[in-house]
Coordinates of C-alpha atoms in Angstrom, one line a residue:
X153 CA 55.5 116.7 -59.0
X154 CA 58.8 115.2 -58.1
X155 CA 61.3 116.7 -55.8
X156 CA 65.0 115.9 -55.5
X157 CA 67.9 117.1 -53.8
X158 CA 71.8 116.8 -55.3
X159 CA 74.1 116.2 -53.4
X160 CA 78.3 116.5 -54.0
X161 CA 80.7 114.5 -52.3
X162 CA 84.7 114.9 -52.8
X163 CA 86.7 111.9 -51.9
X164 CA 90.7 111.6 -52.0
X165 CA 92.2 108.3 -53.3
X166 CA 94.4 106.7 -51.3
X167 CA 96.3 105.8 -54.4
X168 CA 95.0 107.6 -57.0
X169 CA 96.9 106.5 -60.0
X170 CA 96.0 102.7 -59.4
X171 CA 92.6 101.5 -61.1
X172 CA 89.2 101.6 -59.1
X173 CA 88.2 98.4 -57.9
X174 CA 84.6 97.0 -56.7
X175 CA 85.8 97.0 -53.0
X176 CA 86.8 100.9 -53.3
X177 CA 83.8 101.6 -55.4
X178 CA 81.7 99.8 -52.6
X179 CA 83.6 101.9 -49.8
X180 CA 82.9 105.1 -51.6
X181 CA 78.9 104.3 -52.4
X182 CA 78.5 103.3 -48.5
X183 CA 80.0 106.6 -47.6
X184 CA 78.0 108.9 -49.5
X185 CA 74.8 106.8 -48.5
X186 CA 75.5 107.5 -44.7
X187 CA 76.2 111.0 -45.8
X188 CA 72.9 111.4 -47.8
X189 CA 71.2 109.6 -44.4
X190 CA 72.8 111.9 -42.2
X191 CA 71.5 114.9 -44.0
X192 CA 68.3 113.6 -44.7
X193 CA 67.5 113.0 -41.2
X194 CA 68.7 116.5 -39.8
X195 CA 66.5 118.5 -37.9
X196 CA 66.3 121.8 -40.3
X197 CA 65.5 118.9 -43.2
X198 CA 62.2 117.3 -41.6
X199 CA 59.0 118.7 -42.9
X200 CA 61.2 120.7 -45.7
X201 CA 59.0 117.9 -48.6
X202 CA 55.3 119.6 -49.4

């Protein structure tokens, strides 16, 4: 058995109308990692996988 979580992140564009780059793209995926890391490591999460 495999067990995931999902996660949603919202994130407001500086500038929304101009295309996404690879820098903004990197800034947004390095966000919602230290997100995901800060959630995974809270206290009511540990010992939640069985």
């Amino acid at each position: 058995m495999v067990k995931g979580v999902t996660n949603t992140i919202r994130y407001r564009r500086p500038q929304p109308n101009k295309p996404l780059d690879i820098a903004e793209m990197e800034f947004i995926i390095e966000k919602f990692q230290e997100r995901a890391q800060g959630k995974a490591q809270a206290p009511n999460c540990a010992g939640n996988w069985q």
